[in-house]
PDB file of N, CA and C in Angstrom:
ATOM      1  N   MET U   1      90.953  63.265  70.373  1.00  0.00           N
ATOM      2  CA  MET U   1      92.233  63.167  70.994  1.00  0.00           C
ATOM      3  C   MET U   1      92.328  61.917  71.874  1.00  0.00           C
ATOM      4  N   SER U   2      91.286  61.626  72.622  1.00  0.00           N
ATOM      5  CA  SER U   2      91.240  60.517  73.543  1.00  0.00           C
ATOM      6  C   SER U   2      91.212  59.214  72.849  1.00  0.00           C
ATOM      7  N   ASP U   3      90.754  59.214  71.581  1.00  0.00           N
ATOM      8  CA  ASP U   3      90.835  57.996  70.696  1.00  0.00           C
ATOM      9  C   ASP U   3      92.237  57.415  70.767  1.00  0.00           C
ATOM     10  N   VAL U   4      93.228  58.281  70.609  1.00  0.00           N
ATOM     11  CA  VAL U   4      94.679  57.805  70.700  1.00  0.00           C
ATOM     12  C   VAL U   4      94.882  57.042  71.906  1.00  0.00           C
ATOM     13  N   LEU U   5      94.578  57.680  73.008  1.00  0.00           N
ATOM     14  CA  LEU U   5      94.570  57.093  74.334  1.00  0.00           C
ATOM     15  C   LEU U   5      93.969  55.677  74.511  1.00  0.00           C
ATOM     16  N   GLU U   6      92.826  55.621  73.973  1.00  0.00           N
ATOM     17  CA  GLU U   6      92.057  54.434  73.997  1.00  0.00           C
ATOM     18  C   GLU U   6      92.677  53.289  73.181  1.00  0.00           C
ATOM     19  N   GLN U   7      93.082  53.676  71.961  1.00  0.00           N
ATOM     20  CA  GLN U   7      93.847  52.803  70.993  1.00  0.00           C
ATOM     21  C   GLN U   7      95.075  52.160  71.787  1.00  0.00           C
ATOM     22  N   LEU U   8      95.822  53.225  72.317  1.00  0.00           N
ATOM     23  CA  LEU U   8      97.010  52.795  72.997  1.00  0.00           C
ATOM     24  C   LEU U   8      96.780  51.842  74.164  1.00  0.00           C
ATOM     25  N   ALA U   9      95.652  52.096  74.845  1.00  0.00           N
ATOM     26  CA  ALA U   9      95.352  51.342  76.069  1.00  0.00           C
ATOM     27  C   ALA U   9      95.094  49.937  75.511  1.00  0.00           C
ATOM     28  N   GLN U  10      94.345  49.776  74.391  1.00  0.00           N
ATOM     29  CA  GLN U  10      93.981  48.550  73.739  1.00  0.00           C
ATOM     30  C   GLN U  10      95.273  47.615  73.427  1.00  0.00           C
ATOM     31  N   VAL U  11      96.178  48.345  72.761  1.00  0.00           N
ATOM     32  CA  VAL U  11      97.401  47.676  72.394  1.00  0.00           C
ATOM     33  C   VAL U  11      98.206  47.291  73.693  1.00  0.00           C
ATOM     34  N   LEU U  12      98.220  48.175  74.734  1.00  0.00           N
ATOM     35  CA  LEU U  12      99.020  47.679  75.812  1.00  0.00           C
ATOM     36  C   LEU U  12      98.380  46.685  76.633  1.00  0.00           C
ATOM     37  N   GLU U  13      96.984  46.546  76.590  1.00  0.00           N
ATOM     38  CA  GLU U  13      96.322  45.338  77.100  1.00  0.00           C
ATOM     39  C   GLU U  13      96.625  44.055  76.462  1.00  0.00           C
ATOM     40  N   GLU U  14      96.725  44.136  75.103  1.00  0.00           N
ATOM     41  CA  GLU U  14      96.987  43.023  74.187  1.00  0.00           C
ATOM     42  C   GLU U  14      98.421  42.472  74.563  1.00  0.00           C
ATOM     43  N   ARG U  15      99.290  43.472  74.796  1.00  0.00           N
ATOM     44  CA  ARG U  15     100.773  43.153  75.075  1.00  0.00           C
ATOM     45  C   ARG U  15     100.971  42.263  76.358  1.00  0.00           C
ATOM     46  N   LYS U  16      99.932  42.319  77.257  1.00  0.00           N
ATOM     47  CA  LYS U  16      99.955  41.688  78.572  1.00  0.00           C
ATOM     48  C   LYS U  16     100.032  40.249  78.222  1.00  0.00           C
ATOM     49  N   GLN U  17      99.531  39.692  77.000  1.00  0.00           N
ATOM     50  CA  GLN U  17      99.464  38.266  76.657  1.00  0.00           C
ATOM     51  C   GLN U  17     100.642  37.835  75.815  1.00  0.00           C
ATOM     52  N   ALA U  18     101.418  38.770  75.470  1.00  0.00           N
ATOM     53  CA  ALA U  18     102.377  38.562  74.446  1.00  0.00           C
ATOM     54  C   ALA U  18     103.621  37.980  75.168  1.00  0.00           C
ATOM     55  N   GLU U  19     104.665  37.181  74.406  1.00  0.00           N
ATOM     56  CA  GLU U  19     105.833  36.760  74.978  1.00  0.00           C
ATOM     57  C   GLU U  19     106.792  37.935  75.152  1.00  0.00           C
ATOM     58  N   PRO U  20     107.491  37.903  76.269  1.00  0.00           N
ATOM     59  CA  PRO U  20     108.367  39.033  76.585  1.00  0.00           C
ATOM     60  C   PRO U  20     109.393  39.450  75.403  1.00  0.00           C
ATOM     61  N   ASP U  21     109.771  38.555  74.617  1.00  0.00           N
ATOM     62  CA  ASP U  21     110.754  38.810  73.605  1.00  0.00           C
ATOM     63  C   ASP U  21     109.985  39.382  72.346  1.00  0.00           C
ATOM     64  N   SER U  22     108.684  39.458  72.385  1.00  0.00           N
ATOM     65  CA  SER U  22     108.019  39.866  71.248  1.00  0.00           C
ATOM     66  C   SER U  22     107.695  41.416  71.168  1.00  0.00           C
ATOM     67  N   SER U  23     107.895  42.084  72.250  1.00  0.00           N
ATOM     68  CA  SER U  23     107.691  43.551  72.233  1.00  0.00           C
ATOM     69  C   SER U  23     108.393  44.163  73.372  1.00  0.00           C
ATOM     70  N   TYR U  24     108.667  45.504  73.315  1.00  0.00           N
ATOM     71  CA  TYR U  24     109.105  46.128  74.395  1.00  0.00           C
ATOM     72  C   TYR U  24     108.160  46.224  75.578  1.00  0.00           C
ATOM     73  N   VAL U  25     106.918  46.440  75.225  1.00  0.00           N
ATOM     74  CA  VAL U  25     105.910  46.514  76.441  1.00  0.00           C
ATOM     75  C   VAL U  25     105.677  45.130  77.111  1.00  0.00           C
ATOM     76  N   ALA U  26     105.736  44.106  76.308  1.00  0.00           N
ATOM     77  CA  ALA U  26     105.542  42.694  76.863  1.00  0.00           C
ATOM     78  C   ALA U  26     106.902  42.502  77.817  1.00  0.00           C
ATOM     79  N   LYS U  27     107.948  42.965  77.366  1.00  0.00           N
ATOM     80  CA  LYS U  27     109.284  42.754  78.235  1.00  0.00           C
ATOM     81  C   LYS U  27     109.166  43.617  79.560  1.00  0.00           C
ATOM     82  N   LEU U  28     108.572  44.854  79.477  1.00  0.00           N
ATOM     83  CA  LEU U  28     108.437  45.571  80.562  1.00  0.00           C
ATOM     84  C   LEU U  28     107.437  44.876  81.600  1.00  0.00           C
ATOM     85  N   TYR U  29     106.373  44.451  80.994  1.00  0.00           N
ATOM     86  CA  TYR U  29     105.391  43.709  81.912  1.00  0.00           C
ATOM     87  C   TYR U  29     106.097  42.547  82.555  1.00  0.00           C
ATOM     88  N   ALA U  30     106.918  41.745  81.892  1.00  0.00           N
ATOM     89  CA  ALA U  30     107.532  40.621  82.366  1.00  0.00           C
ATOM     90  C   ALA U  30     108.471  41.022  83.530  1.00  0.00           C
ATOM     91  N   LYS U  31     109.185  42.153  83.308  1.00  0.00           N
ATOM     92  CA  LYS U  31     110.140  42.575  84.391  1.00  0.00           C
ATOM     93  C   LYS U  31     109.522  43.035  85.662  1.00  0.00           C
ATOM     94  N   GLY U  32     108.162  43.332  85.444  1.00  0.00           N
ATOM     95  CA  GLY U  32     107.394  43.740  86.780  1.00  0.00           C
ATOM     96  C   GLY U  32     107.289  45.233  87.049  1.00  0.00           C
ATOM     97  N   LEU U  33     106.620  45.488  88.218  1.00  0.00           N
ATOM     98  CA  LEU U  33     106.226  46.799  88.621  1.00  0.00           C
ATOM     99  C   LEU U  33     107.458  47.727  88.753  1.00  0.00           C
ATOM    100  N   ASP U  34     108.549  47.235  89.447  1.00  0.00           N
ATOM    101  CA  ASP U  34     109.711  48.105  89.778  1.00  0.00           C
ATOM    102  C   ASP U  34     110.329  48.545  88.425  1.00  0.00           C
ATOM    103  N   SER U  35     110.369  47.765  87.386  1.00  0.00           N
ATOM    104  CA  SER U  35     110.919  48.183  86.144  1.00  0.00           C
ATOM    105  C   SER U  35     110.262  49.286  85.436  1.00  0.00           C
ATOM    106  N   ILE U  36     108.884  49.080  85.579  1.00  0.00           N
ATOM    107  CA  ILE U  36     107.883  50.067  84.911  1.00  0.00           C
ATOM    108  C   ILE U  36     108.067  51.437  85.698  1.00  0.00           C
ATOM    109  N   LEU U  37     108.025  51.407  87.083  1.00  0.00           N
ATOM    110  CA  LEU U  37     108.295  52.581  87.868  1.00  0.00           C
ATOM    111  C   LEU U  37     109.716  53.252  87.598  1.00  0.00           C
ATOM    112  N   LYS U  38     110.705  52.523  87.450  1.00  0.00           N
ATOM    113  CA  LYS U  38     111.977  53.109  86.995  1.00  0.00           C
ATOM    114  C   LYS U  38     111.930  53.751  85.833  1.00  0.00           C
ATOM    115  N   LYS U  39     111.230  53.203  84.709  1.00  0.00           N
ATOM    116  CA  LYS U  39     111.098  53.879  83.454  1.00  0.00           C
ATOM    117  C   LYS U  39     110.357  55.242  83.654  1.00  0.00           C
ATOM    118  N   ILE U  40     109.289  55.217  84.426  1.00  0.00           N
ATOM    119  CA  ILE U  40     108.461  56.443  84.598  1.00  0.00           C
ATOM    120  C   ILE U  40     109.404  57.549  85.280  1.00  0.00           C
ATOM    121  N   GLY U  41     110.262  57.060  86.289  1.00  0.00           N
ATOM    122  CA  GLY U  41     111.149  58.028  87.058  1.00  0.00           C
ATOM    123  C   GLY U  41     112.126  58.532  85.941  1.00  0.00           C
ATOM    124  N   GLU U  42     112.785  57.690  85.047  1.00  0.00           N
ATOM    125  CA  GLU U  42     113.641  58.218  84.096  1.00  0.00           C
ATOM    126  C   GLU U  42     113.031  59.257  83.121  1.00  0.00           C
ATOM    127  N   GLU U  43     111.760  58.863  82.644  1.00  0.00           N
ATOM    128  CA  GLU U  43     111.069  59.697  81.684  1.00  0.00           C
ATOM    129  C   GLU U  43     110.708  60.926  82.228  1.00  0.00           C
ATOM    130  N   ALA U  44     110.311  60.894  83.509  1.00  0.00           N
ATOM    131  CA  ALA U  44     109.869  62.139  84.362  1.00  0.00           C
ATOM    132  C   ALA U  44     111.249  63.144  84.323  1.00  0.00           C
ATOM    133  N   THR U  45     112.362  62.439  84.672  1.00  0.00           N
ATOM    134  CA  THR U  45     113.516  63.383  84.774  1.00  0.00           C
ATOM    135  C   THR U  45     113.906  63.854  83.341  1.00  0.00           C
ATOM    136  N   GLU U  46     113.783  63.155  82.336  1.00  0.00           N
ATOM    137  CA  GLU U  46     114.054  63.595  81.000  1.00  0.00           C
ATOM    138  C   GLU U  46     113.025  64.737  80.599  1.00  0.00           C
ATOM    139  N   THR U  47     111.837  64.678  81.061  1.00  0.00           N
ATOM    140  CA  THR U  47     110.861  65.633  80.810  1.00  0.00           C
ATOM    141  C   THR U  47     111.252  66.969  81.396  1.00  0.00           C
ATOM    142  N   VAL U  48     111.604  66.914  82.678  1.00  0.00           N
ATOM    143  CA  VAL U  48     112.091  68.033  83.406  1.00  0.00           C
ATOM    144  C   VAL U  48     113.329  68.651  82.685  1.00  0.00           C
ATOM    145  N   MET U  49     114.257  67.761  82.270  1.00  0.00           N
ATOM    146  CA  MET U  49     115.476  68.302  81.608  1.00  0.00           C
ATOM    147  C   MET U  49     115.060  69.020  80.331  1.00  0.00           C
ATOM    148  N   ALA U  50     114.213  68.463  79.568  1.00  0.00           N
ATOM    149  CA  ALA U  50     113.804  68.973  78.273  1.00  0.00           C
ATOM    150  C   ALA U  50     113.155  70.403  78.466  1.00  0.00           C
ATOM    151  N   ALA U  51     112.336  70.488  79.634  1.00  0.00           N
ATOM    152  CA  ALA U  51     111.656  71.727  79.870  1.00  0.00           C
ATOM    153  C   ALA U  51     112.671  72.727  80.191  1.00  0.00           C
ATOM    154  N   LYS U  52     113.775  72.353  81.078  1.00  0.00           N
ATOM    155  CA  LYS U  52     114.833  73.303  81.363  1.00  0.00           C
ATOM    156  C   LYS U  52     115.573  73.784  80.072  1.00  0.00           C
ATOM    157  N   ASP U  53     115.690  72.979  79.122  1.00  0.00           N
ATOM    158  CA  ASP U  53     116.284  73.321  77.776  1.00  0.00           C
ATOM    159  C   ASP U  53     115.433  74.383  76.947  1.00  0.00           C
ATOM    160  N   GLY U  54     114.091  74.211  77.264  1.00  0.00           N
ATOM    161  CA  GLY U  54     113.232  75.096  76.626  1.00  0.00           C
ATOM    162  C   GLY U  54     113.037  74.904  75.112  1.00  0.00           C
ATOM    163  N   VAL U  55     113.293  73.676  74.694  1.00  0.00           N
ATOM    164  CA  VAL U  55     113.120  73.315  73.218  1.00  0.00           C
ATOM    165  C   VAL U  55     111.714  72.617  73.066  1.00  0.00           C
ATOM    166  N   PRO U  56     110.753  73.327  72.457  1.00  0.00           N
ATOM    167  CA  PRO U  56     109.360  72.616  72.384  1.00  0.00           C
ATOM    168  C   PRO U  56     109.403  71.214  71.948  1.00  0.00           C
ATOM    169  N   GLU U  57     110.051  70.939  70.993  1.00  0.00           N
ATOM    170  CA  GLU U  57     110.094  69.582  70.322  1.00  0.00           C
ATOM    171  C   GLU U  57     110.587  68.591  71.307  1.00  0.00           C
ATOM    172  N   LYS U  58     111.564  68.912  72.133  1.00  0.00           N
ATOM    173  CA  LYS U  58     112.141  67.996  73.122  1.00  0.00           C
ATOM    174  C   LYS U  58     111.086  67.766  74.267  1.00  0.00           C
ATOM    175  N   ILE U  59     110.515  68.852  74.594  1.00  0.00           N
ATOM    176  CA  ILE U  59     109.339  68.768  75.606  1.00  0.00           C
ATOM    177  C   ILE U  59     108.345  67.919  75.258  1.00  0.00           C
ATOM    178  N   ILE U  60     107.758  68.099  73.999  1.00  0.00           N
ATOM    179  CA  ILE U  60     106.794  67.164  73.436  1.00  0.00           C
ATOM    180  C   ILE U  60     107.181  65.699  73.433  1.00  0.00           C
ATOM    181  N   TYR U  61     108.437  65.404  72.969  1.00  0.00           N
ATOM    182  CA  TYR U  61     108.918  64.106  72.797  1.00  0.00           C
ATOM    183  C   TYR U  61     109.062  63.365  74.139  1.00  0.00           C
ATOM    184  N   GLU U  62     109.662  64.113  75.082  1.00  0.00           N
ATOM    185  CA  GLU U  62     109.859  63.537  76.462  1.00  0.00           C
ATOM    186  C   GLU U  62     108.436  63.277  77.207  1.00  0.00           C
ATOM    187  N   THR U  63     107.519  64.321  77.020  1.00  0.00           N
ATOM    188  CA  THR U  63     106.208  64.172  77.641  1.00  0.00           C
ATOM    189  C   THR U  63     105.561  63.017  76.991  1.00  0.00           C
ATOM    190  N   ALA U  64     105.658  62.785  75.736  1.00  0.00           N
ATOM    191  CA  ALA U  64     104.977  61.600  75.119  1.00  0.00           C
ATOM    192  C   ALA U  64     105.606  60.322  75.639  1.00  0.00           C
ATOM    193  N   ASP U  65     106.994  60.257  75.958  1.00  0.00           N
ATOM    194  CA  ASP U  65     107.437  59.076  76.562  1.00  0.00           C
ATOM    195  C   ASP U  65     106.933  58.914  78.064  1.00  0.00           C
ATOM    196  N   LEU U  66     106.874  59.908  78.712  1.00  0.00           N
ATOM    197  CA  LEU U  66     106.365  59.867  79.956  1.00  0.00           C
ATOM    198  C   LEU U  66     104.875  59.379  80.035  1.00  0.00           C
ATOM    199  N   TRP U  67     104.102  59.975  79.259  1.00  0.00           N
ATOM    200  CA  TRP U  67     102.665  59.533  79.121  1.00  0.00           C
ATOM    201  C   TRP U  67     102.574  58.033  78.741  1.00  0.00           C
ATOM    202  N   PHE U  68     103.463  57.693  77.852  1.00  0.00           N
ATOM    203  CA  PHE U  68     103.425  56.245  77.321  1.00  0.00           C
ATOM    204  C   PHE U  68     103.697  55.334  78.587  1.00  0.00           C
ATOM    205  N   HIS U  69     104.803  55.599  79.201  1.00  0.00           N
ATOM    206  CA  HIS U  69     105.157  54.712  80.323  1.00  0.00           C
ATOM    207  C   HIS U  69     104.131  54.739  81.485  1.00  0.00           C
ATOM    208  N   THR U  70     103.508  55.806  81.718  1.00  0.00           N
ATOM    209  CA  THR U  70     102.376  55.915  82.571  1.00  0.00           C
ATOM    210  C   THR U  70     101.257  55.103  82.293  1.00  0.00           C
ATOM    211  N   MET U  71     101.047  55.080  80.975  1.00  0.00           N
ATOM    212  CA  MET U  71      99.973  54.259  80.405  1.00  0.00           C
ATOM    213  C   MET U  71     100.261  52.789  80.626  1.00  0.00           C
ATOM    214  N   VAL U  72     101.547  52.359  80.521  1.00  0.00           N
ATOM    215  CA  VAL U  72     101.907  50.943  80.768  1.00  0.00           C
ATOM    216  C   VAL U  72     101.705  50.686  82.207  1.00  0.00           C
ATOM    217  N   LEU U  73     101.972  51.561  83.107  1.00  0.00           N
ATOM    218  CA  LEU U  73     101.730  51.303  84.553  1.00  0.00           C
ATOM    219  C   LEU U  73     100.259  51.119  84.637  1.00  0.00           C
ATOM    220  N   LEU U  74      99.386  52.121  84.176  1.00  0.00           N
ATOM    221  CA  LEU U  74      98.068  52.038  84.368  1.00  0.00           C
ATOM    222  C   LEU U  74      97.514  50.592  83.869  1.00  0.00           C
ATOM    223  N   ALA U  75      98.018  50.197  82.777  1.00  0.00           N
ATOM    224  CA  ALA U  75      97.513  48.946  82.276  1.00  0.00           C
ATOM    225  C   ALA U  75      97.959  47.825  83.082  1.00  0.00           C
ATOM    226  N   GLN U  76      99.174  47.809  83.648  1.00  0.00           N
ATOM    227  CA  GLN U  76      99.699  46.772  84.479  1.00  0.00           C
ATOM    228  C   GLN U  76      98.896  46.728  85.737  1.00  0.00           C
ATOM    229  N   GLN U  77      98.342  47.836  86.224  1.00  0.00           N
ATOM    230  CA  GLN U  77      97.523  47.802  87.397  1.00  0.00           C
ATOM    231  C   GLN U  77      95.986  47.663  87.106  1.00  0.00           C
ATOM    232  N   GLY U  78      95.697  47.273  85.960  1.00  0.00           N
ATOM    233  CA  GLY U  78      94.235  47.061  85.655  1.00  0.00           C
ATOM    234  C   GLY U  78      93.503  48.308  85.536  1.00  0.00           C
ATOM    235  N   LEU U  79      94.071  49.433  85.193  1.00  0.00           N
ATOM    236  CA  LEU U  79      93.570  50.801  84.993  1.00  0.00           C
ATOM    237  C   LEU U  79      93.775  51.192  83.577  1.00  0.00           C
ATOM    238  N   GLY U  80      93.037  52.297  83.242  1.00  0.00           N
ATOM    239  CA  GLY U  80      93.239  52.781  81.923  1.00  0.00           C
ATOM    240  C   GLY U  80      93.109  54.359  81.954  1.00  0.00           C
ATOM    241  N   PRO U  81      93.290  54.897  80.675  1.00  0.00           N
ATOM    242  CA  PRO U  81      93.150  56.408  80.591  1.00  0.00           C
ATOM    243  C   PRO U  81      91.901  56.986  81.025  1.00  0.00           C
ATOM    244  N   ASN U  82      90.808  56.178  80.757  1.00  0.00           N
ATOM    245  CA  ASN U  82      89.537  56.725  81.186  1.00  0.00           C
ATOM    246  C   ASN U  82      89.327  56.978  82.670  1.00  0.00           C
ATOM    247  N   ASP U  83      90.056  56.243  83.465  1.00  0.00           N
ATOM    248  CA  ASP U  83      90.073  56.372  84.949  1.00  0.00           C
ATOM    249  C   ASP U  83      90.667  57.626  85.266  1.00  0.00           C
ATOM    250  N   VAL U  84      91.683  57.960  84.621  1.00  0.00           N
ATOM    251  CA  VAL U  84      92.388  59.235  84.883  1.00  0.00           C
ATOM    252  C   VAL U  84      91.594  60.428  84.328  1.00  0.00           C
ATOM    253  N   LEU U  85      90.973  60.213  83.168  1.00  0.00           N
ATOM    254  CA  LEU U  85      90.167  61.272  82.588  1.00  0.00           C
ATOM    255  C   LEU U  85      89.023  61.593  83.490  1.00  0.00           C
ATOM    256  N   GLN U  86      88.364  60.549  84.074  1.00  0.00           N
ATOM    257  CA  GLN U  86      87.239  60.751  84.962  1.00  0.00           C
ATOM    258  C   GLN U  86      87.708  61.615  86.143  1.00  0.00           C
ATOM    259  N   GLU U  87      88.812  61.253  86.690  1.00  0.00           N
ATOM    260  CA  GLU U  87      89.337  62.056  87.915  1.00  0.00           C
ATOM    261  C   GLU U  87      89.626  63.449  87.496  1.00  0.00           C
ATOM    262  N   LEU U  88      90.168  63.644  86.302  1.00  0.00           N
ATOM    263  CA  LEU U  88      90.494  65.073  85.817  1.00  0.00           C
ATOM    264  C   LEU U  88      89.084  65.818  85.644  1.00  0.00           C
ATOM    265  N   GLU U  89      88.105  65.125  85.223  1.00  0.00           N
ATOM    266  CA  GLU U  89      86.660  65.705  84.912  1.00  0.00           C
ATOM    267  C   GLU U  89      86.154  66.049  86.269  1.00  0.00           C
ATOM    268  N   ARG U  90      86.264  65.140  87.251  1.00  0.00           N
ATOM    269  CA  ARG U  90      85.844  65.428  88.568  1.00  0.00           C
ATOM    270  C   ARG U  90      86.415  66.623  89.140  1.00  0.00           C
ATOM    271  N   ARG U  91      87.641  66.923  88.978  1.00  0.00           N
ATOM    272  CA  ARG U  91      88.351  68.041  89.479  1.00  0.00           C
ATOM    273  C   ARG U  91      88.112  69.351  88.750  1.00  0.00           C
ATOM    274  N   PHE U  92      87.547  69.177  87.487  1.00  0.00           N
ATOM    275  CA  PHE U  92      87.406  70.362  86.596  1.00  0.00           C
ATOM    276  C   PHE U  92      86.342  71.317  87.283  1.00  0.00           C
ATOM    277  N   GLY U  93      86.838  72.615  87.433  1.00  0.00           N
ATOM    278  CA  GLY U  93      86.004  73.637  88.141  1.00  0.00           C
ATOM    279  C   GLY U  93      86.296  73.837  89.497  1.00  0.00           C
ATOM    280  N   LEU U  94      87.038  72.792  90.109  1.00  0.00           N
ATOM    281  CA  LEU U  94      87.544  72.978  91.465  1.00  0.00           C
ATOM    282  C   LEU U  94      88.890  73.735  91.519  1.00  0.00           C
ATOM    283  N   SER U  95      89.083  74.716  92.397  1.00  0.00           N
ATOM    284  CA  SER U  95      90.434  75.235  92.511  1.00  0.00           C
ATOM    285  C   SER U  95      91.361  74.176  93.026  1.00  0.00           C
ATOM    286  N   GLY U  96      92.608  74.313  92.694  1.00  0.00           N
ATOM    287  CA  GLY U  96      93.577  73.403  93.182  1.00  0.00           C
ATOM    288  C   GLY U  96      93.521  73.262  94.706  1.00  0.00           C
ATOM    289  N   LEU U  97      93.271  74.416  95.439  1.00  0.00           N
ATOM    290  CA  LEU U  97      93.239  74.337  96.745  1.00  0.00           C
ATOM    291  C   LEU U  97      92.155  73.581  97.303  1.00  0.00           C
ATOM    292  N   GLU U  98      90.904  73.696  96.679  1.00  0.00           N
ATOM    293  CA  GLU U  98      89.734  72.914  97.106  1.00  0.00           C
ATOM    294  C   GLU U  98      89.917  71.473  96.886  1.00  0.00           C
ATOM    295  N   GLU U  99      90.523  71.189  95.643  1.00  0.00           N
ATOM    296  CA  GLU U  99      90.732  69.795  95.479  1.00  0.00           C
ATOM    297  C   GLU U  99      91.692  69.176  96.526  1.00  0.00           C
ATOM    298  N   LYS U 100      92.732  69.822  96.719  1.00  0.00           N
ATOM    299  CA  LYS U 100      93.699  69.237  97.712  1.00  0.00           C
ATOM    300  C   LYS U 100      93.107  69.160  99.152  1.00  0.00           C
ATOM    301  N   ALA U 101      92.204  69.962  99.484  1.00  0.00           N
ATOM    302  CA  ALA U 101      91.640  70.061 100.771  1.00  0.00           C
ATOM    303  C   ALA U 101      90.531  68.899 100.858  1.00  0.00           C
ATOM    304  N   SER U 102      89.969  68.513  99.713  1.00  0.00           N
ATOM    305  CA  SER U 102      88.962  67.428  99.717  1.00  0.00           C
ATOM    306  C   SER U 102      89.673  66.092  99.956  1.00  0.00           C
ATOM    307  N   ARG U 103      90.989  66.092  99.677  1.00  0.00           N
ATOM    308  CA  ARG U 103      91.803  64.812  99.957  1.00  0.00           C
ATOM    309  C   ARG U 103      92.180  64.609 101.334  1.00  0.00           C
ATOM    310  N   GLY U 104      92.045  65.736 102.102  1.00  0.00           N
ATOM    311  CA  GLY U 104      92.390  65.715 103.532  1.00  0.00           C
ATOM    312  C   GLY U 104      93.862  65.694 103.721  1.00  0.00           C
ATOM    313  N   LYS U 105      94.593  66.201 102.755  1.00  0.00           N
ATOM    314  CA  LYS U 105      96.109  66.296 102.908  1.00  0.00           C
ATOM    315  C   LYS U 105      96.602  67.674 103.030  1.00  0.00           C
TER     316      LYS U 105
END
């Protein structure tokens, strides 16, 4: 499963060098962080709306869009899916309350 994330991360990294008019992702990178964040916000809202509708196919579709745009953000920030997976692995076995307390929040 994580192979897909790694492949996507590689493509997103390659798009950093592409001309803005050559791909959607290259255009997002060229527009900058605010545009990427706006897309994530839109996709998060659409994911919530899909969940409210309760149609599994819509939920999956919108979640894929959200994950995709979050991956664009990670790549733009010099991060990748393995960074997130490592953090999830670190949290595995911790209760949510323990994890939150460890952050001091």
